[in-house]
Amino acid sequence: MSQSLRIALATGQLRRPLAETLRELLDLLVDGRYQVSGPERRPGDDLVATTGWPPADEARVAYYRTAIRSGHRPVAVVLAGARALIVDGHHKIAAYRAEGVTASVVQISPAQYSDS
């Protein structure tokens, strides 16, 4: 992931349109159409980690905890489906949970098709 995208997600300062900002991540997904929404507040309790949990880098979690306490809202990226998967932001979600604050996420969802 590029440094500029990492910074945007870490600070919550995402440019519009989101699909362009997140192009690097979207290109990794199976071919298809996706909707990108957010950032929005979402409880982290139902999010499923896609790497080991809890995240091993406690210093990174502490960094995000400090940012959250200071009023910043770092953004995690979630892939919606039968279960919401954390695509990027495991340390951020861990920090939100530890601080008891609702997480800020961008959600990627398969686009709904219509025959009409």
PDB file of N, CA and C in Angstrom, residues 41-44 96 100-104:
ATOM      1  N   ARG A  41     -19.317   5.496  11.212  1.00  0.00           N
ATOM      2  CA  ARG A  41     -19.074   4.878  12.518  1.00  0.00           C
ATOM      3  C   ARG A  41     -19.690   3.491  12.520  1.00  0.00           C
ATOM      4  N   ARG A  42     -18.936   2.521  12.998  1.00  0.00           N
ATOM      5  CA  ARG A  42     -19.430   1.148  13.057  1.00  0.00           C
ATOM      6  C   ARG A  42     -18.819   0.458  14.270  1.00  0.00           C
ATOM      7  N   PRO A  43     -19.659  -0.168  15.094  1.00  0.00           N
ATOM      8  CA  PRO A  43     -19.113  -0.911  16.234  1.00  0.00           C
ATOM      9  C   PRO A  43     -18.138  -1.975  15.729  1.00  0.00           C
ATOM     10  N   GLY A  44     -17.023  -2.113  16.394  1.00  0.00           N
ATOM     11  CA  GLY A  44     -16.003  -3.056  15.956  1.00  0.00           C
ATOM     12  C   GLY A  44     -16.220  -4.476  16.424  1.00  0.00           C
ATOM     13  N   TYR A  96      -9.601   1.223  18.872  1.00  0.00           N
ATOM     14  CA  TYR A  96     -10.979   1.670  19.111  1.00  0.00           C
ATOM     15  C   TYR A  96     -11.636   0.817  20.196  1.00  0.00           C
ATOM     16  N   GLY A 100     -12.984   2.006  23.861  1.00  0.00           N
ATOM     17  CA  GLY A 100     -14.439   2.009  23.996  1.00  0.00           C
ATOM     18  C   GLY A 100     -15.111   3.023  23.088  1.00  0.00           C
ATOM     19  N   VAL A 101     -14.508   3.265  21.929  1.00  0.00           N
ATOM     20  CA  VAL A 101     -15.022   4.237  20.963  1.00  0.00           C
ATOM     21  C   VAL A 101     -15.466   3.483  19.713  1.00  0.00           C
ATOM     22  N   THR A 102     -16.585   3.898  19.135  1.00  0.00           N
ATOM     23  CA  THR A 102     -17.071   3.284  17.907  1.00  0.00           C
ATOM     24  C   THR A 102     -16.092   3.575  16.774  1.00  0.00           C
ATOM     25  N   ALA A 103     -15.729   2.545  16.034  1.00  0.00           N
ATOM     26  CA  ALA A 103     -14.716   2.661  14.978  1.00  0.00           C
ATOM     27  C   ALA A 103     -15.219   3.456  13.783  1.00  0.00           C
ATOM     28  N   SER A 104     -14.289   4.107  13.113  1.00  0.00           N
ATOM     29  CA  SER A 104     -14.547   4.795  11.852  1.00  0.00           C
ATOM     30  C   SER A 104     -14.057   3.876  10.739  1.00  0.00           C
TER      31      SER A 104
END
